[in-house]
Amino acid sequence: MNEFELISRYFKRDAPSARLGVGDDAAIVRPTPGCDLHMSVDMLVEGRHFFSDVAPRALGHKTLAVNLSDMAAMGARARWALLSIALPKANEAWVSEFAAGFFALADVHGVELIGGDTTGGPLTLSVTILGEAPSGQALRRDAARTGDDIWVSGELGLGALAVRHRLGWLNVNDAELLAAATHKLEYPEPRLALGAAMLPLARAAADVSDGLLADLGHILAASGVAGEIWAEALPPLLEARRMEHIACLAAGGDDYELIFTAPPSRRADIEAAAQACGCRVSRIGRTLAGKGCALLDAEGRAVKLDKEGYDHFG
Ligand code: ADP
Ligand code: MG
């Protein structure tokens, strides 16, 4: 099977909302009047972002999920995707499973694949995602103000726990917890509904991909404010009092949850909107004047971690 047969069998799908989808030299889309177009790209490299033996269906899901998460973090609606694949060989069974995982998630969120690129090479996946939000309303990283609440969605640290277990850095004895952690690592759920619901309520937002403190740090630095996080208020599945858990919770990465700030006057509205989306939210801290971010235990003492999240060049 050559490159063109592979593309037309597995990646050419109707894209009714685009003027032109897969098959020409470029796709053509018509942005909704009154909306700003949001664009982002994210790459997954074998051995760096996923284990070599991951199921191709899970990889198809995650390749799109990490990109949808960036749209969620802006409060944008995801519309169109371009998919670039480098594959060591044209393994049809593998591509078919990968495409099944990719399109299952795309269909849930009404995202259309409108183009891409396919080449031989070490297994690498990259999606360019296009989304929309009403003009000027996106949730940017630089919009937090002193005195905001800091919120996070879902559970944190599970993906990192699964990775660390797999690498032998720690041992998860609880089979149910390990299954939940592995599922979260392989099938993260981008928080698009929550992001959109926070558009009129939150000030600044980001998605948690490199670890809570690292990604919150980006919001704080861009906004010129400081923050404090209360370890005891972090989502409850992992225990903030256990050292190996607090490291996953606060600095693990691979969460694809949303971290956002909002004025305290919005608390009830945020709880109600999150409930309507079926997504847990936790109020985990607040912003202050100054710089940096402290992680505090129940007695208000600073909790020290080795690293504030995963740094690819650190
Ligand atoms: P070109 O040589 O003009 O770049 P290609 O042969 O790379 O064209 O691609 C042909 C068509 O197939 C284009 O419309 C391109 O967007 C699409 N395409 C290629 N690879 C993929 C893929 N992995 N997923 C979706 N569309 C793809
Ligand atoms: Mg090409």
GROMACS .gro file of C-alpha atoms and ligand atoms in nm:
model
  342
    1MET     CA    1   0.000   0.000   0.000
    2ASN     CA    2   0.155   0.331  -0.104
    3GLU     CA    3   0.130   0.668   0.069
    4PHE     CA    4  -0.168   0.788  -0.141
    5GLU     CA    5  -0.370   0.470  -0.087
    6LEU     CA    6  -0.298   0.487   0.284
    7ILE     CA    7  -0.416   0.850   0.303
    8SER     CA    8  -0.728   0.796   0.098
    9ARG     CA    9  -0.829   0.479   0.283
   10TYR     CA   10  -0.766   0.593   0.640
   11PHE     CA   11  -0.755   0.971   0.648
   12LYS     CA   12  -0.981   1.099   0.373
   13ARG     CA   13  -1.314   1.171   0.538
   14ASP     CA   14  -1.594   1.411   0.461
   15ALA     CA   15  -1.536   1.753   0.609
   16PRO     CA   16  -1.873   1.917   0.546
   17SER     CA   17  -1.797   2.239   0.732
   18ALA     CA   18  -1.480   2.305   0.529
   19ARG     CA   19  -1.490   2.439   0.173
   20LEU     CA   20  -1.220   2.189   0.080
   21GLY     CA   21  -1.077   1.903   0.286
   22VAL     CA   22  -0.817   1.629   0.228
   23GLY     CA   23  -0.702   1.581  -0.133
   24ASP     CA   24  -0.589   1.914  -0.275
   25ASP     CA   25  -0.270   2.110  -0.217
   26ALA     CA   26  -0.434   2.298   0.067
   27ALA     CA   27  -0.757   2.287   0.263
   28ILE     CA   28  -0.996   2.584   0.264
   29VAL     CA   29  -1.209   2.684   0.562
   30ARG     CA   30  -1.452   2.964   0.627
   31PRO     CA   31  -1.414   3.103   0.981
   32THR     CA   32  -1.739   3.201   1.154
   33PRO     CA   33  -1.804   3.577   1.131
   34GLY     CA   34  -1.743   3.745   1.466
   35CYS     CA   35  -1.498   3.478   1.582
   36ASP     CA   36  -1.120   3.483   1.612
   37LEU     CA   37  -0.932   3.186   1.466
   38HIS     CA   38  -0.711   3.001   1.718
   39MET     CA   39  -0.418   2.789   1.595
   40SER     CA   40  -0.187   2.552   1.773
   41VAL     CA   41   0.043   2.259   1.695
   42ASP     CA   42   0.172   1.980   1.917
   43MET     CA   43   0.404   1.691   1.837
   44LEU     CA   44   0.433   1.343   1.991
   45VAL     CA   45   0.762   1.154   1.947
   46GLU     CA   46   0.806   0.783   2.021
   47GLY     CA   47   1.011   0.720   2.334
   48ARG     CA   48   0.977   1.082   2.440
   49HIS     CA   49   0.600   1.134   2.466
   50PHE     CA   50   0.475   0.775   2.455
   51PHE     CA   51   0.600   0.421   2.518
   52SER     CA   52   0.679   0.219   2.204
   53ASP     CA   53   0.427  -0.052   2.294
   54VAL     CA   54   0.128   0.180   2.343
   55ALA     CA   55  -0.186   0.062   2.161
   56PRO     CA   56  -0.221   0.252   1.829
   57ARG     CA   57  -0.585   0.330   1.908
   58ALA     CA   58  -0.479   0.502   2.232
   59LEU     CA   59  -0.208   0.690   2.044
   60GLY     CA   60  -0.461   0.811   1.786
   61HIS     CA   61  -0.679   0.940   2.070
   62LYS     CA   62  -0.394   1.109   2.254
   63THR     CA   63  -0.243   1.270   1.942
   64LEU     CA   64  -0.566   1.463   1.895
   65ALA     CA   65  -0.649   1.499   2.265
   66VAL     CA   66  -0.334   1.695   2.355
   67ASN     CA   67  -0.416   1.942   2.078
   68LEU     CA   68  -0.783   1.974   2.171
   69SER     CA   69  -0.663   2.048   2.523
   70ASP     CA   70  -0.487   2.361   2.393
   71MET     CA   71  -0.814   2.482   2.241
   72ALA     CA   72  -0.995   2.405   2.568
   73ALA     CA   73  -0.738   2.616   2.754
   74MET     CA   74  -0.828   2.916   2.538
   75GLY     CA   75  -1.201   2.858   2.580
   76ALA     CA   76  -1.216   2.796   2.205
   77ARG     CA   77  -1.432   2.554   2.012
   78ALA     CA   78  -1.212   2.311   1.813
   79ARG     CA   79  -1.311   2.294   1.444
   80TRP     CA   80  -1.044   2.160   1.208
   81ALA     CA   81  -0.728   1.952   1.233
   82LEU     CA   82  -0.426   1.875   1.012
   83LEU     CA   83  -0.235   1.556   1.088
   84SER     CA   84   0.132   1.492   1.006
   85ILE     CA   85   0.265   1.140   1.046
   86ALA     CA   86   0.614   0.996   1.014
   87LEU     CA   87   0.586   0.615   1.010
   88PRO     CA   88   0.870   0.358   1.003
   89LYS     CA   89   0.662   0.139   0.768
   90ALA     CA   90   0.313   0.138   0.615
   91ASN     CA   91   0.159  -0.109   0.860
   92GLU     CA   92  -0.209  -0.111   0.768
   93ALA     CA   93  -0.337  -0.272   1.088
   94TRP     CA   94  -0.151  -0.011   1.291
   95VAL     CA   95  -0.276   0.283   1.081
   96SER     CA   96  -0.633   0.155   1.090
   97GLU     CA   97  -0.631   0.137   1.472
   98PHE     CA   98  -0.459   0.474   1.501
   99ALA     CA   99  -0.722   0.633   1.275
  100ALA     CA  100  -1.004   0.468   1.475
  101GLY     CA  101  -0.877   0.628   1.797
  102PHE     CA  102  -0.823   0.964   1.628
  103PHE     CA  103  -1.165   0.985   1.460
  104ALA     CA  104  -1.358   0.853   1.762
  105LEU     CA  105  -1.239   1.156   1.959
  106ALA     CA  106  -1.275   1.393   1.662
  107ASP     CA  107  -1.639   1.288   1.624
  108VAL     CA  108  -1.715   1.348   1.993
  109HIS     CA  109  -1.605   1.710   1.955
  110GLY     CA  110  -1.719   1.776   1.597
  111VAL     CA  111  -1.363   1.824   1.470
  112GLU     CA  112  -1.294   1.765   1.100
  113LEU     CA  113  -0.963   1.640   0.958
  114ILE     CA  114  -0.890   1.861   0.657
  115GLY     CA  115  -0.531   1.773   0.564
  116GLY     CA  116  -0.190   1.662   0.671
  117ASP     CA  117   0.134   1.507   0.557
  118THR     CA  118   0.255   1.147   0.555
  119THR     CA  119   0.615   1.033   0.530
  120GLY     CA  120   0.849   0.748   0.624
  121GLY     CA  121   1.065   0.801   0.931
  122PRO     CA  122   1.088   0.745   1.308
  123LEU     CA  123   0.733   0.731   1.453
  124THR     CA  124   0.623   1.092   1.509
  125LEU     CA  125   0.275   1.242   1.514
  126SER     CA  126   0.186   1.606   1.490
  127VAL     CA  127  -0.152   1.777   1.478
  128THR     CA  128  -0.222   2.136   1.385
  129ILE     CA  129  -0.553   2.235   1.537
  130LEU     CA  130  -0.775   2.526   1.439
  131GLY     CA  131  -1.048   2.656   1.667
  132GLU     CA  132  -1.274   2.954   1.718
  133ALA     CA  133  -1.399   3.177   1.996
  134PRO     CA  134  -1.598   3.501   1.991
  135SER     CA  135  -1.360   3.785   1.901
  136GLY     CA  136  -1.151   3.915   2.186
  137GLN     CA  137  -1.289   3.675   2.447
  138ALA     CA  138  -1.024   3.401   2.464
  139LEU     CA  139  -0.880   3.291   2.800
  140ARG     CA  140  -0.522   3.409   2.774
  141ARG     CA  141  -0.235   3.334   3.009
  142ASP     CA  142  -0.165   3.701   3.076
  143ALA     CA  143  -0.505   3.798   3.219
  144ALA     CA  144  -0.480   3.693   3.586
  145ARG     CA  145  -0.506   3.967   3.852
  146THR     CA  146  -0.403   3.991   4.214
  147GLY     CA  147  -0.668   3.839   4.440
  148ASP     CA  148  -0.798   3.585   4.188
  149ASP     CA  149  -0.890   3.233   4.294
  150ILE     CA  150  -0.689   2.954   4.130
  151TRP     CA  151  -0.892   2.654   4.009
  152VAL     CA  152  -0.806   2.323   3.849
  153SER     CA  153  -1.029   2.069   3.674
  154GLY     CA  154  -1.048   1.693   3.723
  155GLU     CA  155  -0.783   1.484   3.898
  156LEU     CA  156  -0.411   1.558   3.879
  157GLY     CA  157  -0.103   1.339   3.883
  158LEU     CA  158  -0.251   1.018   3.748
  159GLY     CA  159  -0.069   1.020   3.414
  160ALA     CA  160   0.260   1.091   3.591
  161LEU     CA  161   0.191   0.815   3.842
  162ALA     CA  162   0.141   0.563   3.558
  163VAL     CA  163   0.463   0.676   3.386
  164ARG     CA  164   0.667   0.655   3.707
  165HIS     CA  165   0.528   0.311   3.786
  166ARG     CA  166   0.612   0.190   3.437
  167LEU     CA  167   0.968   0.329   3.465
  168GLY     CA  168   1.012   0.161   3.805
  169TRP     CA  169   1.060   0.492   3.989
  170LEU     CA  170   0.779   0.399   4.226
  171ASN     CA  171   0.545   0.108   4.279
  172VAL     CA  172   0.165   0.144   4.270
  173ASN     CA  173   0.023  -0.153   4.463
  174ASP     CA  174  -0.342  -0.052   4.431
  175ALA     CA  175  -0.458  -0.223   4.107
  176GLU     CA  176  -0.764   0.001   4.071
  177LEU     CA  177  -0.556   0.318   4.106
  178LEU     CA  178  -0.300   0.187   3.855
  179ALA     CA  179  -0.577   0.109   3.602
  180ALA     CA  180  -0.725   0.458   3.646
  181ALA     CA  181  -0.379   0.613   3.612
  182THR     CA  182  -0.297   0.415   3.296
  183HIS     CA  183  -0.632   0.505   3.141
  184LYS     CA  184  -0.576   0.873   3.215
  185LEU     CA  185  -0.226   0.856   3.063
  186GLU     CA  186  -0.348   0.688   2.743
  187TYR     CA  187  -0.693   0.844   2.702
  188PRO     CA  188  -0.680   1.198   2.843
  189GLU     CA  189  -1.011   1.382   2.804
  190PRO     CA  190  -0.969   1.735   2.672
  191ARG     CA  191  -1.186   1.975   2.875
  192LEU     CA  192  -1.347   2.157   2.585
  193ALA     CA  193  -1.692   2.198   2.740
  194LEU     CA  194  -1.544   2.333   3.061
  195GLY     CA  195  -1.312   2.572   2.875
  196ALA     CA  196  -1.603   2.714   2.677
  197ALA     CA  197  -1.816   2.743   2.992
  198MET     CA  198  -1.535   2.937   3.164
  199LEU     CA  199  -1.512   3.192   2.884
  200PRO     CA  200  -1.741   3.445   3.056
  201LEU     CA  201  -1.631   3.351   3.410
  202ALA     CA  202  -1.254   3.299   3.425
  203ARG     CA  203  -0.972   3.545   3.362
  204ALA     CA  204  -0.660   3.347   3.266
  205ALA     CA  205  -0.625   2.979   3.177
  206ALA     CA  206  -0.377   2.717   3.057
  207ASP     CA  207  -0.387   2.342   3.023
  208VAL     CA  208  -0.171   2.130   3.252
  209SER     CA  209   0.066   1.936   3.028
  210ASP     CA  210   0.405   1.989   3.194
  211GLY     CA  211   0.289   1.984   3.558
  212LEU     CA  212   0.064   2.203   3.771
  213LEU     CA  213   0.333   2.435   3.912
  214ALA     CA  214   0.507   2.471   3.576
  215ASP     CA  215   0.192   2.559   3.383
  216LEU     CA  216   0.052   2.779   3.658
  217GLY     CA  217   0.394   2.945   3.660
  218HIS     CA  218   0.339   3.046   3.297
  219ILE     CA  219   0.009   3.216   3.387
  220LEU     CA  220   0.161   3.395   3.686
  221ALA     CA  221   0.469   3.514   3.496
  222ALA     CA  222   0.265   3.632   3.195
  223SER     CA  223   0.022   3.815   3.426
  224GLY     CA  224   0.287   3.964   3.657
  225VAL     CA  225   0.140   3.818   3.977
  226ALA     CA  226   0.244   3.561   4.241
  227GLY     CA  227   0.049   3.256   4.357
  228GLU     CA  228   0.002   3.016   4.644
  229ILE     CA  229  -0.133   2.664   4.613
  230TRP     CA  230  -0.276   2.472   4.910
  231ALA     CA  231  -0.159   2.109   4.892
  232GLU     CA  232  -0.459   1.996   5.098
  233ALA     CA  233  -0.700   2.147   4.845
  234LEU     CA  234  -0.559   1.958   4.545
  235PRO     CA  235  -0.798   1.705   4.386
  236PRO     CA  236  -0.840   1.412   4.621
  237LEU     CA  237  -0.757   1.089   4.440
  238LEU     CA  238  -0.386   1.107   4.517
  239GLU     CA  239  -0.279   1.193   4.872
  240ALA     CA  240  -0.106   1.528   4.910
  241ARG     CA  241   0.062   1.400   5.230
  242ARG     CA  242   0.258   1.130   5.047
  243MET     CA  243   0.583   1.251   4.895
  244GLU     CA  244   0.563   1.039   4.577
  245HIS     CA  245   0.204   1.154   4.527
  246ILE     CA  246   0.260   1.523   4.588
  247ALA     CA  247   0.537   1.519   4.326
  248CYS     CA  248   0.291   1.372   4.072
  249LEU     CA  249   0.010   1.608   4.176
  250ALA     CA  250   0.210   1.928   4.165
  251ALA     CA  251   0.479   1.860   3.908
  252GLY     CA  252   0.388   1.543   3.722
  253GLY     CA  253   0.261   1.655   3.384
  254ASP     CA  254   0.052   1.467   3.127
  255ASP     CA  255  -0.269   1.579   3.300
  256TYR     CA  256  -0.448   1.772   3.026
  257GLU     CA  257  -0.664   1.938   3.288
  258LEU     CA  258  -0.738   2.311   3.291
  259ILE     CA  259  -0.585   2.552   3.538
  260PHE     CA  260  -0.755   2.891   3.553
  261THR     CA  261  -0.796   3.200   3.763
  262ALA     CA  262  -1.117   3.388   3.832
  263PRO     CA  263  -1.243   3.660   4.065
  264PRO     CA  264  -1.385   3.528   4.396
  265SER     CA  265  -1.726   3.675   4.301
  266ARG     CA  266  -1.755   3.398   4.040
  267ARG     CA  267  -1.724   3.101   4.276
  268ALA     CA  268  -2.086   2.986   4.270
  269ASP     CA  269  -2.118   3.036   3.892
  270ILE     CA  270  -1.800   2.836   3.832
  271GLU     CA  271  -1.918   2.547   4.051
  272ALA     CA  272  -2.255   2.543   3.873
  273ALA     CA  273  -2.106   2.564   3.523
  274ALA     CA  274  -1.857   2.286   3.600
  275GLN     CA  275  -2.134   2.067   3.736
  276ALA     CA  276  -2.336   2.125   3.419
  277CYS     CA  277  -2.031   2.003   3.219
  278GLY     CA  278  -1.997   1.695   3.442
  279CYS     CA  279  -1.646   1.800   3.540
  280ARG     CA  280  -1.504   1.833   3.891
  281VAL     CA  281  -1.328   2.160   3.970
  282SER     CA  282  -1.118   2.233   4.278
  283ARG     CA  283  -1.031   2.575   4.417
  284ILE     CA  284  -0.667   2.519   4.505
  285GLY     CA  285  -0.513   2.857   4.577
  286ARG     CA  286  -0.503   3.228   4.504
  287THR     CA  287  -0.296   3.492   4.333
  288LEU     CA  288  -0.105   3.759   4.524
  289ALA     CA  289   0.108   4.061   4.448
  290GLY     CA  290   0.470   3.972   4.365
  291LYS     CA  291   0.637   3.689   4.175
  292GLY     CA  292   0.669   3.310   4.199
  293CYS     CA  293   0.448   3.038   4.338
  294ALA     CA  294   0.449   2.868   4.679
  295LEU     CA  295   0.305   2.524   4.750
  296LEU     CA  296   0.182   2.526   5.112
  297ASP     CA  297   0.093   2.237   5.345
  298ALA     CA  298  -0.200   2.243   5.592
  299GLU     CA  299   0.010   2.439   5.846
  300GLY     CA  300   0.107   2.696   5.586
  301ARG     CA  301   0.465   2.571   5.551
  302ALA     CA  302   0.626   2.558   5.205
  303VAL     CA  303   0.646   2.209   5.050
  304LYS     CA  304   0.975   2.158   4.864
  305LEU     CA  305   0.989   1.959   4.539
  306ASP     CA  306   1.301   1.866   4.340
  307LYS     CA  307   1.167   2.002   4.014
  308GLU     CA  308   0.876   2.225   3.919
  309GLY     CA  309   0.750   1.993   3.650
  310TYR     CA  310   0.917   1.830   3.357
  311ASP     CA  311   1.150   2.049   3.154
  312HIS     CA  312   1.247   1.905   2.817
  313PHE     CA  313   1.583   2.085   2.812
  314GLY     CA  314   1.642   2.085   3.189
  315ADP     P1  315   0.142   1.757  -0.141
  315ADP     O1  316   0.247   1.677  -0.211
  315ADP     O2  317   0.072   1.858  -0.225
  315ADP     O3  318   0.191   1.809  -0.009
  315ADP     P2  319   0.045   1.520  -0.024
  315ADP     O4  320   0.068   1.407  -0.116
  315ADP     O5  321   0.140   1.539   0.087
  315ADP     O6  322   0.026   1.653  -0.107
  315ADP     O7  323  -0.102   1.504   0.037
  315ADP     C1  324  -0.212   1.487  -0.046
  315ADP     C2  325  -0.336   1.527   0.028
  315ADP     O8  326  -0.352   1.441   0.138
  315ADP     C3  327  -0.330   1.669   0.084
  315ADP     O9  328  -0.458   1.724   0.076
  315ADP     C4  329  -0.290   1.649   0.228
  315ADP    O10  330  -0.340   1.752   0.311
  315ADP     C5  331  -0.356   1.514   0.259
  315ADP     N1  332  -0.284   1.435   0.362
  315ADP     C6  333  -0.161   1.381   0.356
  315ADP     N2  334  -0.133   1.312   0.467
  315ADP     C7  335  -0.242   1.321   0.546
  315ADP     C8  336  -0.275   1.270   0.675
  315ADP     N3  337  -0.192   1.197   0.746
  315ADP     N4  338  -0.396   1.302   0.724
  315ADP     C9  339  -0.482   1.378   0.652
  315ADP     N5  340  -0.458   1.426   0.533
  315ADP    C10  341  -0.339   1.399   0.478
  316MG      MG  342   0.266   1.691   0.149
   0.00000   0.00000   0.00000
